[in-house]
Backbone as numpy.savetxt, mean C-alpha at the origin, in Angstrom:
# Nx Ny Nz CAx CAy CAz Cx Cy Cz
8.37 10.15 3.54 7.44 11.05 2.87 7.53 12.45 3.48
7.34 13.44 2.66 7.34 14.82 3.14 6.22 15.00 4.17
6.59 15.60 5.30 5.61 15.75 6.37 4.66 16.89 6.07
3.39 16.62 6.18 2.36 17.64 6.05 1.19 17.20 6.93
0.99 17.86 8.06 -0.04 17.41 9.01 -1.43 17.27 8.39
-1.76 18.13 7.42 -3.10 18.06 6.83 -3.31 16.74 6.09
-2.26 16.24 5.47 -2.40 15.04 4.65 -1.98 13.76 5.37
-1.44 13.89 6.58 -1.01 12.71 7.33 -2.16 12.15 8.15
-2.12 10.84 8.37 -3.12 10.22 9.24 -2.46 9.11 10.06
-2.88 9.00 11.30 -2.41 7.90 12.15 -3.54 6.90 12.42
-4.57 6.95 11.59 -5.73 6.06 11.71 -5.35 4.68 11.15
-5.26 3.69 12.03 -4.86 2.35 11.59 -5.85 1.75 10.61
-7.12 2.11 10.70 -8.09 1.55 9.77 -7.85 2.07 8.36
-7.43 3.33 8.25 -7.08 3.88 6.93 -5.89 3.10 6.37
-4.90 2.85 7.21 -3.71 2.10 6.79 -4.10 0.70 6.34
-4.93 0.04 7.10 -5.37 -1.31 6.74 -6.10 -1.31 5.40
-6.90 -0.31 5.17 -7.65 -0.25 3.91 -6.70 -0.05 2.72
-5.72 0.82 2.88 -4.75 1.05 1.80 -4.00 -0.24 1.49
-3.56 -0.96 2.53 -2.83 -2.21 2.33 -3.72 -3.25 1.65
-4.95 -3.39 2.13 -5.86 -4.39 1.58 -6.17 -4.12 0.11
-6.27 -2.85 -0.25 -6.62 -2.48 -1.63 -5.42 -2.44 -2.56
-4.22 -2.42 -1.99 -3.01 -2.29 -2.81 -1.94 -3.26 -2.31
-2.15 -4.57 -2.50 -1.28 -5.56 -1.88 0.08 -5.75 -2.56
0.30 -5.14 -3.71 1.61 -5.26 -4.37 2.52 -4.19 -3.77
3.52 -4.61 -2.99 4.30 -3.68 -2.18 5.78 -3.76 -2.50
6.51 -2.73 -2.07 7.96 -2.72 -2.17 8.55 -2.93 -0.79
9.48 -3.89 -0.69 10.18 -4.17 0.55 11.60 -3.65 0.39
12.02 -2.73 1.28 13.33 -2.11 1.16 14.11 -2.28 2.47
15.42 -2.45 2.32 16.27 -2.61 3.49 17.68 -2.12 3.16
18.47 -2.00 4.20 19.89 -1.70 4.03 20.67 -2.84 4.67
21.49 -3.52 3.86 22.20 -4.70 4.35 23.59 -4.76 3.74
24.55 -5.00 4.58 25.95 -5.08 4.15 26.37 -3.85 3.35
25.88 -2.69 3.79 26.27 -1.44 3.16 25.56 -1.13 1.86
24.58 -1.93 1.48 23.86 -1.70 0.22 22.37 -1.52 0.48
21.75 -0.69 -0.34 20.29 -0.57 -0.31 19.71 -1.64 -1.22
18.68 -2.34 -0.71 18.06 -3.43 -1.46 16.56 -3.20 -1.50
15.96 -3.42 -2.66 14.50 -3.29 -2.79 13.96 -4.46 -3.60
12.84 -4.99 -3.16 12.17 -6.09 -3.85 10.67 -5.80 -3.87
9.96 -6.49 -4.76 8.52 -6.27 -4.90 7.79 -7.60 -4.75
6.82 -7.64 -3.84 6.09 -8.87 -3.55 4.66 -8.55 -3.13
3.73 -9.51 -3.28 2.39 -9.34 -2.73 2.43 -9.47 -1.21
1.67 -8.62 -0.55 1.66 -8.59 0.91 0.21 -8.54 1.40
-0.10 -9.37 2.40 -1.43 -9.38 2.99 -1.36 -8.97 4.45
-2.47 -8.50 4.96 -2.59 -8.26 6.39 -2.72 -9.59 7.12
-2.07 -9.69 8.27 -2.24 -10.87 9.12 -3.50 -10.65 9.96
-4.57 -11.26 9.54 -5.87 -11.06 10.20 -5.93 -11.69 11.58
-4.99 -12.59 11.91 -4.98 -13.25 13.21 -4.18 -12.48 14.25
-3.45 -11.47 13.83 -2.58 -10.73 14.75 -3.39 -9.77 15.61
-2.92 -9.56 16.82 -3.57 -8.60 17.71 -3.41 -7.17 17.20
-2.21 -6.87 16.67 -1.95 -5.55 16.13 -1.76 -5.61 14.63
-1.16 -4.57 14.09 -0.92 -4.50 12.65 0.30 -5.35 12.30
0.11 -6.33 11.42 1.19 -7.21 10.99 0.95 -7.62 9.54
2.05 -7.93 8.85 2.01 -8.25 7.43 2.48 -9.67 7.19
1.93 -10.30 6.15 2.36 -11.62 5.73 2.80 -11.57 4.28
3.94 -12.16 3.98 4.42 -12.22 2.60 5.44 -13.33 2.48
6.05 -13.40 1.32 7.16 -14.33 1.10 8.12 -13.66 0.13
9.34 -14.13 0.12 10.31 -13.69 -0.88 10.91 -14.92 -1.53
11.41 -14.74 -2.72 12.12 -15.83 -3.38 13.60 -15.79 -3.01
14.18 -16.95 -2.87 15.61 -16.99 -2.61 16.35 -16.50 -3.86
17.44 -15.70 -3.73 18.18 -15.40 -2.50 17.83 -14.05 -1.88
16.63 -13.52 -2.15 16.28 -12.21 -1.59 16.36 -12.20 -0.07
16.12 -13.35 0.57 16.21 -13.39 2.02 17.61 -13.02 2.50
18.65 -13.52 1.78 20.02 -13.19 2.17 20.41 -11.78 1.74
19.93 -11.35 0.57 20.25 -10.01 0.09 19.74 -8.94 1.05
18.57 -9.19 1.64 17.98 -8.24 2.59 18.47 -8.47 4.02
19.07 -9.63 4.28 19.42 -9.96 5.67 18.17 -10.08 6.52
17.14 -10.72 5.97 15.84 -10.76 6.64 15.92 -11.45 7.99
15.30 -10.84 8.97 15.31 -11.34 10.32 16.39 -10.73 11.18
17.31 -10.01 10.54 18.42 -9.42 11.28 18.15 -7.97 11.69
17.39 -7.26 10.88 17.16 -5.84 11.15 15.84 -5.40 10.54
15.52 -4.15 10.75 14.27 -3.58 10.31 14.21 -3.43 8.78
13.01 -3.58 8.24 12.77 -3.33 6.83 11.65 -2.28 6.70
11.57 -1.69 5.53 10.50 -0.75 5.20 9.65 -1.37 4.11
8.34 -1.40 4.33 7.41 -1.92 3.33 6.52 -0.76 2.87
6.52 -0.51 1.56 5.83 0.65 0.99 4.64 0.19 0.17
3.48 0.77 0.47 2.25 0.51 -0.29 1.84 1.79 -1.00
1.65 1.71 -2.30 1.26 2.86 -3.10 -0.18 2.70 -3.56
-1.03 3.64 -3.16 -2.40 3.63 -3.61 -2.55 4.28 -4.97
-3.78 4.51 -5.38 -4.03 5.17 -6.66 -3.44 6.58 -6.63
-2.97 7.04 -7.79 -2.35 8.36 -7.85 -2.55 8.95 -9.24
-2.41 10.26 -9.34 -2.58 10.90 -10.64 -2.22 12.38 -10.62
-1.85 12.88 -11.80 -1.48 14.28 -11.98 -2.69 15.18 -11.85
-2.47 16.35 -11.25 -3.53 17.35 -11.11 -3.03 18.67 -11.69
-3.71 19.16 -12.70 -3.34 20.43 -13.34 -3.94 21.61 -12.59
-3.18 22.71 -12.41 -3.75 23.89 -11.76 -4.86 24.53 -12.59
-4.93 24.17 -13.87 -6.00 24.72 -14.72 -7.37 24.18 -14.32
-7.38 23.16 -13.46 -8.64 22.59 -13.02 -9.20 23.30 -11.79
-8.42 24.20 -11.20 -8.86 24.92 -10.00 -9.65 26.17 -10.40
-10.35 26.69 -9.41 -10.99 27.99 -9.58 -9.90 29.00 -9.96
-10.11 29.84 -10.98 -9.09 30.81 -11.40 -8.55 31.62 -10.22
-7.22 31.74 -10.17 -6.58 32.50 -9.11 -6.29 31.70 -7.86
-6.69 30.44 -7.83 -6.49 29.61 -6.63 -5.02 29.26 -6.42
-4.39 28.67 -7.45 -3.00 28.25 -7.33 -2.43 28.02 -8.72
-1.18 28.45 -8.95 -0.54 28.21 -10.25 0.27 26.91 -10.27
0.31 26.18 -9.16 1.22 25.04 -9.03 0.54 23.72 -9.39
1.14 22.96 -10.33 0.65 21.60 -10.57 1.03 20.71 -9.39
0.36 19.58 -9.27 0.67 18.68 -8.16 0.31 17.26 -8.54
0.45 16.37 -7.57 0.12 14.95 -7.76 -0.71 14.51 -6.57
-1.86 13.95 -6.84 -2.70 13.39 -5.78 -2.35 11.92 -5.59
-2.26 11.48 -4.34 -1.86 10.10 -4.09 -2.20 9.69 -2.66
-2.14 8.38 -2.46 -2.23 7.79 -1.13 -1.06 6.81 -0.98
-0.37 6.86 0.15 0.77 5.97 0.36 0.91 5.63 1.84
1.41 4.43 2.10 1.65 3.97 3.46 3.06 3.38 3.54
3.81 3.78 4.57 5.12 3.20 4.85 5.04 2.46 6.19
5.46 1.20 6.20 5.45 0.39 7.43 6.86 -0.10 7.74
7.25 0.01 9.02 8.56 -0.47 9.45 8.37 -1.64 10.43
9.23 -2.64 10.30 9.19 -3.76 11.23 10.32 -4.72 10.94
10.63 -5.57 11.90 11.66 -6.59 11.74 11.00 -7.90 11.37
11.30 -8.45 10.19 10.62 -9.68 9.74 10.92 -10.88 10.64
9.91 -11.69 10.82 10.07 -12.99 11.46 10.08 -14.03 10.35
11.19 -14.76 10.23 11.31 -15.77 9.17 10.54 -17.02 9.60
9.62 -17.46 8.76 8.74 -18.58 9.10 9.36 -19.91 8.73
8.95 -20.97 9.43 9.45 -22.30 9.09 8.72 -22.82 7.85
9.09 -23.99 7.40 8.58 -24.52 6.13 7.06 -24.67 6.14
6.50 -25.18 7.24 5.04 -25.38 7.31 4.31 -24.03 7.35
4.85 -23.09 8.11 4.23 -21.77 8.17 4.31 -21.08 6.81
5.42 -21.27 6.12 5.58 -20.69 4.79 4.52 -21.22 3.83
4.25 -22.52 3.90 3.22 -23.10 3.05 1.85 -22.50 3.33
1.57 -22.25 4.59 0.29 -21.63 4.94 0.19 -20.23 4.35
1.30 -19.47 4.39 1.29 -18.13 3.81 1.09 -18.21 2.30
1.80 -19.13 1.65 1.64 -19.29 0.20 0.21 -19.69 -0.15
-0.39 -20.54 0.66 -1.78 -20.94 0.43 -2.72 -19.75 0.59
-2.46 -18.92 1.60 -3.30 -17.74 1.84 -3.18 -16.74 0.69
-1.96 -16.53 0.22 -1.75 -15.62 -0.91 -2.48 -16.13 -2.15
-2.34 -17.43 -2.41 -3.01 -18.01 -3.58 -4.52 -17.89 -3.46
-5.06 -18.20 -2.29 -6.50 -18.11 -2.08 -7.00 -16.69 -2.27
-6.23 -15.72 -1.75 -6.64 -14.33 -1.83 -6.77 -13.87 -3.28
-5.80 -14.24 -4.11 -5.79 -13.74 -5.48 -6.53 -14.64 -6.46
-6.76 -15.90 -6.11 -7.49 -16.80 -7.01 -8.99 -16.77 -6.79
-9.43 -16.15 -5.69 -10.84 -16.31 -5.29 -11.83 -15.78 -6.32
-11.41 -14.83 -7.17 -12.35 -14.27 -8.14 -12.14 -14.82 -9.55
-11.21 -15.76 -9.70 -10.98 -16.38 -10.99 -12.13 -17.34 -11.29
-12.51 -17.47 -12.56 -13.64 -18.33 -12.92 -13.42 -19.78 -12.47
-12.22 -20.29 -12.67 -11.89 -21.64 -12.24 -10.63 -21.58 -11.38
-10.78 -21.19 -10.11 -9.60 -20.99 -9.26 -8.79 -22.26 -9.06
-7.48 -22.08 -9.00 -6.57 -23.19 -8.74 -5.98 -23.00 -7.34
-6.57 -23.69 -6.36 -6.10 -23.57 -4.99 -4.77 -24.29 -4.83
-3.98 -23.84 -3.89 -2.66 -24.43 -3.67 -2.77 -25.73 -2.90
-2.29 -26.81 -3.51 -2.15 -28.09 -2.81 -0.84 -28.02 -2.04
-0.94 -27.92 -0.72 0.26 -27.65 0.07 1.30 -28.76 -0.04
0.88 -30.00 -0.10 1.85 -31.08 -0.21 2.50 -31.09 -1.58
1.70 -30.88 -2.62 2.26 -30.86 -3.97 3.18 -29.66 -4.16
2.89 -28.58 -3.44 3.68 -27.36 -3.59 4.94 -27.34 -2.73
5.09 -28.32 -1.85 6.21 -28.29 -0.91 7.58 -28.20 -1.60
7.85 -28.97 -2.67 9.16 -28.82 -3.34 9.37 -27.41 -3.90
8.33 -26.85 -4.51 8.43 -25.50 -5.07 8.64 -24.47 -3.97
8.00 -24.69 -2.83 8.07 -23.74 -1.71 9.48 -23.62 -1.14
10.32 -24.60 -1.39 11.68 -24.53 -0.86 12.46 -23.36 -1.46
12.01 -22.87 -2.59 12.66 -21.72 -3.20 12.15 -20.39 -2.68
11.28 -20.43 -1.66 10.72 -19.21 -1.09 10.93 -19.19 0.41
10.81 -18.01 0.98 10.93 -17.82 2.42 9.73 -17.02 2.90
8.94 -17.61 3.79 7.76 -16.92 4.32 8.14 -15.94 5.42
7.42 -14.82 5.46 7.71 -13.77 6.43 6.44 -13.29 7.11
6.58 -13.01 8.39 5.56 -12.26 9.13 6.27 -11.03 9.65
5.69 -9.85 9.36 6.33 -8.59 9.75 5.41 -7.81 10.69
5.62 -7.91 12.00 4.87 -7.05 12.93 5.27 -5.60 12.66
4.29 -4.74 12.51 4.58 -3.34 12.19 4.81 -2.56 13.48
6.06 -2.09 13.62 6.42 -1.32 14.81 5.91 0.12 14.72
5.90 0.66 13.52 5.42 2.03 13.32 5.08 2.21 11.84
4.26 3.21 11.56 3.91 3.49 10.17 3.70 4.98 9.98
3.81 5.41 8.73 3.38 6.75 8.33 2.43 6.57 7.16
1.42 7.40 7.10 0.44 7.31 6.03 0.11 8.72 5.54
0.01 8.84 4.23 -0.30 10.14 3.65 -1.44 9.99 2.66
-2.46 10.81 2.86 -3.62 10.83 1.99 -3.72 12.25 1.44
-3.11 12.47 0.29 -3.03 13.81 -0.31 -3.97 13.86 -1.51
-5.16 14.38 -1.28 -6.21 14.33 -2.30 -6.97 15.66 -2.39
-6.19 16.75 -2.50 -6.76 18.10 -2.72 -7.57 18.63 -1.55
-7.30 18.12 -0.33 -8.06 18.60 0.83 -7.79 20.07 1.14
-6.70 20.63 0.60 -6.37 22.03 0.87 -7.00 22.99 -0.12
-7.83 22.46 -1.03 -8.46 23.31 -2.05 -9.92 23.58 -1.70
-10.46 24.60 -2.32 -11.85 24.98 -2.08 -12.79 23.93 -2.67
-14.04 23.86 -2.20 -14.96 22.82 -2.65 -15.18 22.77 -4.16
-15.24 23.92 -4.81 -15.46 23.93 -6.26 -14.26 23.33 -6.98
-13.06 23.70 -6.55 -11.85 23.15 -7.17 -11.75 21.64 -6.95
-12.10 21.19 -5.74 -12.07 19.76 -5.46 -12.99 19.01 -6.42
-14.21 19.51 -6.60 -15.15 18.85 -7.50 -14.66 18.91 -8.94
-14.04 20.03 -9.32 -13.49 20.13 -10.68 -12.42 19.06 -10.92
-11.54 18.86 -9.93 -10.49 17.85 -10.06 -11.12 16.46 -10.20
-12.10 16.16 -9.37 -12.79 14.87 -9.45 -13.36 14.66 -10.85
-14.04 15.69 -11.35 -14.68 15.58 -12.67 -13.63 15.39 -13.78
-12.53 16.14 -13.71 -11.50 16.04 -14.75 -10.81 14.67 -14.71
-10.63 14.12 -13.52 -9.99 12.82 -13.41 -10.87 11.70 -13.96
-12.14 11.98 -14.15 -13.06 10.98 -14.70 -13.26 11.15 -16.20
-12.74 12.22 -16.77 -12.90 12.44 -18.20 -11.97 11.52 -18.99
-12.43 11.02 -20.15 -11.54 10.21 -20.99 -10.31 11.01 -21.40
-9.19 10.33 -21.51 -7.97 11.01 -21.93 -6.78 10.61 -21.09
-5.64 11.27 -21.31 -4.39 10.85 -20.66 -4.35 11.07 -19.16
-5.25 11.90 -18.61 -5.22 12.19 -17.18 -6.30 11.43 -16.41
-6.99 10.55 -17.07 -8.08 9.84 -16.42 -7.54 8.93 -15.32
-8.06 9.09 -14.11 -7.70 8.26 -12.96 -8.96 8.08 -12.11
-9.80 7.16 -12.54 -11.10 6.94 -11.90 -10.95 6.62 -10.41
-9.94 5.82 -10.07 -9.79 5.42 -8.67 -9.37 6.61 -7.81
-8.54 7.51 -8.34 -8.17 8.70 -7.57 -9.41 9.55 -7.31
-10.26 9.70 -8.33 -11.50 10.45 -8.16 -12.38 9.82 -7.08
-12.47 8.49 -7.10 -13.27 7.78 -6.09 -12.67 7.97 -4.70
-11.33 7.91 -4.60 -10.67 8.12 -3.32 -10.92 9.54 -2.80
-10.90 10.52 -3.70 -11.18 11.90 -3.31 -12.58 12.03 -2.73
-13.53 11.39 -3.37 -14.90 11.44 -2.86 -15.01 10.76 -1.50
-14.28 9.68 -1.34 -14.34 8.93 -0.08 -13.77 9.74 1.08
-12.59 10.37 0.88 -12.00 11.14 1.97 -12.79 12.42 2.23
-13.39 12.96 1.19 -14.24 14.15 1.39 -15.44 13.80 2.26
-16.07 12.67 1.98 -17.23 12.26 2.77 -16.84 11.96 4.21
-15.63 11.39 4.39 -15.16 11.05 5.74 -14.52 12.23 6.46
-14.23 13.30 5.72 -13.60 14.47 6.32 -12.13 14.30 6.60
-11.48 13.30 6.00 -10.06 13.03 6.27 -9.21 14.14 5.66
-8.51 14.88 6.51 -7.63 15.93 6.03 -8.32 17.25 5.75
-9.64 17.29 5.90 -10.39 18.53 5.66 -10.49 19.32 6.96
-10.50 20.66 6.86 -10.66 21.44 8.08 -12.03 21.20 8.71
-12.14 21.32 10.02 -13.42 21.12 10.69 -14.48 22.07 10.14
-15.70 21.59 10.05 -16.80 22.44 9.57 -17.05 23.56 10.57
-17.32 24.75 10.05 -17.59 25.90 10.91 -19.08 26.03 11.19
C-alpha cells in the first residue's frame, strides 16, 4: 500500500477489528516463479498469544502456494467507496479519491494435521452459521472424508501494515458532507464507509491532535 503516515496505523486492535469484520480475505504468494492468489474465509486465532490467523485451503491450492515453505501475504479489505471532490467545501480540493480501510498481514503458514484441520473447519462453520435461523453445525466425524480435500492453516503474523483512509485530511465540514453523501440513496451510497468515518473521527484515528 502507498505509504502515508496520516492514514497508517500500527494499532493491533484496529487490525483485529478489520479482520474480524471482514473475514473474506485474499491469500497471495510467489511460488515456483509464479504469483498465486486465492480467496478464503479467515478468522483470528483467539488462543494465540500474538496476532495469528486460522483458515483452510482446498487442494491443490496448498501445492500451488507452496504453503509452509515460505511467507504469504493475506489481504483484508474493509468497506470502501468513491468520494467526489464536489462534496468538499468549495476550493478545498479538485481531486476525486477513494475512501477505504485495508490490512496486509505477512507470515509463514503452519500446515495443520487432520485433527487440527477439522477443528478449524468446525470453528469456521460455527462462526458463520451462528446467526442462521436453523444453524447446521459441523459434525467432525461425518465431515472427516470431506475434510481430506482441504488443508488447515495457522498463520502467525510476523508483521502487518494497515491503512485507514477516511478523509482525515479534510476540514470538519467536508468530512461531514462526505458522510452525508455516502448515506444518500443512489450509486455512491456506502453506509458502512460513512459509519467507519464516524468511528475513526470519534477515536481521532489519523486526525491531527486537537489544539
